[in-house]
Every structure is written in structure tokens, then in C-alpha cells.
């Protein structure tokens, strides 16, 4: 898995939802950066993803390793 698209209707991410997705480098989010930041994310939602780029309608957010909100 290298890319995934997530609708803006998503409101929560549990731990390890992308576990062992080491090749996932881009998430296309169908909302704004603020909407992305407002998603209720568990502390380890992106564990196992060394790097990812979140492409939102109004810009990009980059994550390295585990990002805690």
C-alpha cells in the first residue's frame, strides 16, 4: 500500500490502523488541514509508517514516525 484516500467524514483513527504499511507515503484526505487535525487520533495511529504526507484540500501535512496529537 503506497497511497490511500480518506473521506472527510472520518472522525477517528484507532491505534495501528496503518500497522506495517511501511510503503504508505501519501494519504489523500478529502478535507482541510484543520479538519484533519480535528480527527480524534489515538497516540499510535500511524505507528509503523516511517514517513507520510497528508495531502488536504488546502495544503500538505508531513509526519515522521509516530506523531502525537
Coordinates of N, CA and C in Angstrom, one line a residue:
X1 N 0.9 -1.2 0.0 CA 0.0 0.0 0.0 C 0.9 1.2 0.0
X2 N 0.7 2.1 -1.0 CA 1.6 3.3 -1.1 C 0.7 4.6 -0.9
X3 N -0.5 4.5 -1.4 CA -1.4 5.7 -1.3 C -2.8 5.2 -0.8
X4 N -3.4 6.1 -0.1 CA -4.8 5.8 0.3 C -5.6 7.1 0.3
X5 N -6.9 7.1 0.1 CA -7.7 8.2 0.1 C -8.7 8.1 1.3
X6 N -8.9 9.1 2.0 CA -9.7 9.1 3.2 C -10.7 10.2 3.1
X7 N -12.0 9.9 3.2 CA -13.1 10.9 3.1 C -13.1 11.9 4.3
X8 N -13.6 13.0 4.2 CA -13.7 14.0 5.3 C -14.7 13.6 6.3
X9 N -15.4 12.6 6.1 CA -16.4 12.1 7.1 C -15.8 11.2 8.2
X10 N -14.5 10.8 8.0 CA -13.9 10.0 9.0 C -13.6 10.9 10.3
X11 N -13.9 10.4 11.4 CA -13.8 11.2 12.7 C -12.9 10.6 13.7
X12 N -12.4 9.4 13.5 CA -11.5 8.8 14.5 C -10.6 7.7 13.8
X13 N -9.3 7.7 14.4 CA -8.3 6.7 14.0 C -7.9 6.0 15.3
X14 N -8.0 4.6 15.2 CA -7.5 3.8 16.4 C -6.0 3.5 16.2
X15 N -5.4 2.9 17.3 CA -4.0 2.6 17.3 C -3.8 1.6 16.1
X16 N -2.6 1.8 15.5 CA -2.0 0.9 14.5 C -2.9 0.7 13.3
X17 N -3.7 1.7 12.9 CA -4.6 1.4 11.7 C -3.8 1.2 10.4
X18 N -2.6 1.7 10.4 CA -1.7 1.6 9.3 C -0.5 0.7 9.6
X19 N -0.6 -0.2 10.6 CA 0.5 -1.0 11.1 C 1.1 -1.8 9.9
X20 N 2.4 -1.8 9.8 CA 3.2 -2.5 8.8 C 2.9 -1.9 7.4
X21 N 2.4 -0.7 7.3 CA 2.3 -0.1 6.0 C 3.5 0.8 5.7
X22 N 4.6 0.1 5.7 CA 5.9 0.8 5.6 C 6.1 1.6 4.3
X23 N 5.3 1.2 3.3 CA 5.4 1.8 2.0 C 4.4 2.9 1.8
X24 N 3.5 3.1 2.7 CA 2.5 4.1 2.6 C 3.2 5.5 2.8
X25 N 3.2 6.3 1.7 CA 3.9 7.6 1.8 C 2.9 8.7 1.6
X26 N 1.6 8.4 1.1 CA 0.7 9.6 0.9 C -0.7 9.2 1.3
X27 N -1.3 10.0 2.1 CA -2.7 9.9 2.4 C -3.4 11.1 1.8
X28 N -4.4 10.9 0.9 CA -5.1 11.9 0.3 C -6.4 12.1 1.1
X29 N -6.5 13.2 1.8 CA -7.6 13.5 2.7 C -8.5 14.5 2.0
X30 N -9.8 14.1 2.0 CA -10.8 14.9 1.2 C -11.4 16.1 2.1
X31 N -10.6 16.6 2.9 CA -11.0 17.8 3.8 C -9.8 18.7 3.9
X32 N -10.0 19.7 4.8 CA -9.0 20.7 5.0 C -7.9 20.2 6.1
X33 N -6.8 21.0 6.2 CA -5.8 20.6 7.2 C -6.4 20.7 8.6
X34 N -7.3 21.7 8.8 CA -7.9 21.8 10.2 C -8.8 20.6 10.4
X35 N -9.6 20.2 9.4 CA -10.4 19.0 9.6 C -9.6 17.8 9.9
X36 N -8.4 17.7 9.3 CA -7.5 16.6 9.6 C -7.0 16.6 11.0
X37 N -6.6 17.8 11.4 CA -6.1 17.9 12.8 C -7.2 17.7 13.8
X38 N -8.5 17.9 13.5 CA -9.6 17.7 14.4 C -10.0 16.2 14.5
X39 N -9.5 15.3 13.6 CA -9.8 13.9 13.7 C -9.3 13.4 15.1
X40 N -10.0 12.6 15.8 CA -9.6 12.0 17.0 C -8.7 10.9 16.7
X41 N -7.4 11.1 16.9 CA -6.4 10.1 16.6 C -5.8 9.5 17.9
X42 N -5.7 8.2 17.9 CA -5.0 7.6 19.1 C -3.5 7.9 19.0
X43 N -2.8 7.8 20.1 CA -1.4 8.2 20.1 C -0.5 7.5 19.1
X44 N -0.9 6.3 18.8 CA -0.1 5.5 17.8 C -0.8 5.1 16.5
X45 N -1.6 6.1 16.1 CA -2.4 5.8 14.9 C -1.5 5.5 13.7
X46 N -0.4 6.1 13.6 CA 0.5 6.0 12.4 C 1.8 5.2 12.7
X47 N 1.8 4.4 13.8 CA 2.9 3.6 14.1 C 3.2 2.6 13.0
X48 N 4.4 2.5 12.6 CA 4.8 1.6 11.5 C 4.9 2.3 10.2
X49 N 4.6 3.6 10.1 CA 4.7 4.4 8.9 C 5.9 5.3 9.1
X50 N 7.0 5.0 8.5 CA 8.2 5.8 8.8 C 8.1 7.3 8.3
X51 N 7.3 7.5 7.3 CA 7.1 8.8 6.7 C 5.7 8.9 6.0
X52 N 5.0 9.9 6.2 CA 3.8 10.0 5.4 C 3.5 11.5 5.1
X53 N 2.9 11.7 4.0 CA 2.4 13.1 3.6 C 0.9 13.0 3.5
X54 N 0.3 14.0 4.2 CA -1.2 14.1 4.1 C -1.5 15.2 3.2
X55 N -2.1 14.9 2.1 CA -2.5 15.9 1.1 C -4.0 16.3 1.4
X56 N -4.2 17.5 1.8 CA -5.5 18.0 2.1 C -5.9 19.0 1.0
X57 N -7.2 19.4 1.1 CA -7.7 20.3 0.0 C -6.9 21.7 0.1
X58 N -6.4 22.1 1.2 CA -5.8 23.4 1.4 C -4.3 23.3 1.7
X59 N -3.7 22.2 1.5 CA -2.2 22.1 1.7 C -1.8 20.7 2.2
X60 N -0.6 20.6 2.6 CA 0.0 19.3 3.0 C 0.5 19.3 4.4
X61 N 0.4 18.2 5.1 CA 1.0 18.0 6.4 C 1.9 16.8 6.3
X62 N 3.1 16.9 6.9 CA 4.1 15.8 6.8 C 4.3 15.2 8.2
X63 N 4.4 13.9 8.3 CA 4.6 13.2 9.6 C 5.9 12.3 9.4
X64 N 6.7 12.3 10.5 CA 7.8 11.4 10.6 C 7.6 10.5 11.8
X65 N 7.6 9.2 11.6 CA 7.5 8.3 12.7 C 6.1 8.5 13.3
X66 N 6.0 8.3 14.6 CA 4.8 8.5 15.4 C 4.6 9.9 15.7
X67 N 3.4 10.5 15.3 CA 3.1 11.9 15.6 C 2.0 11.9 16.6
X68 N 2.2 12.5 17.7 CA 1.2 12.5 18.8 C 0.4 13.8 18.8
X69 N -0.9 13.7 18.8 CA -1.8 14.9 18.9 C -2.2 15.2 20.3

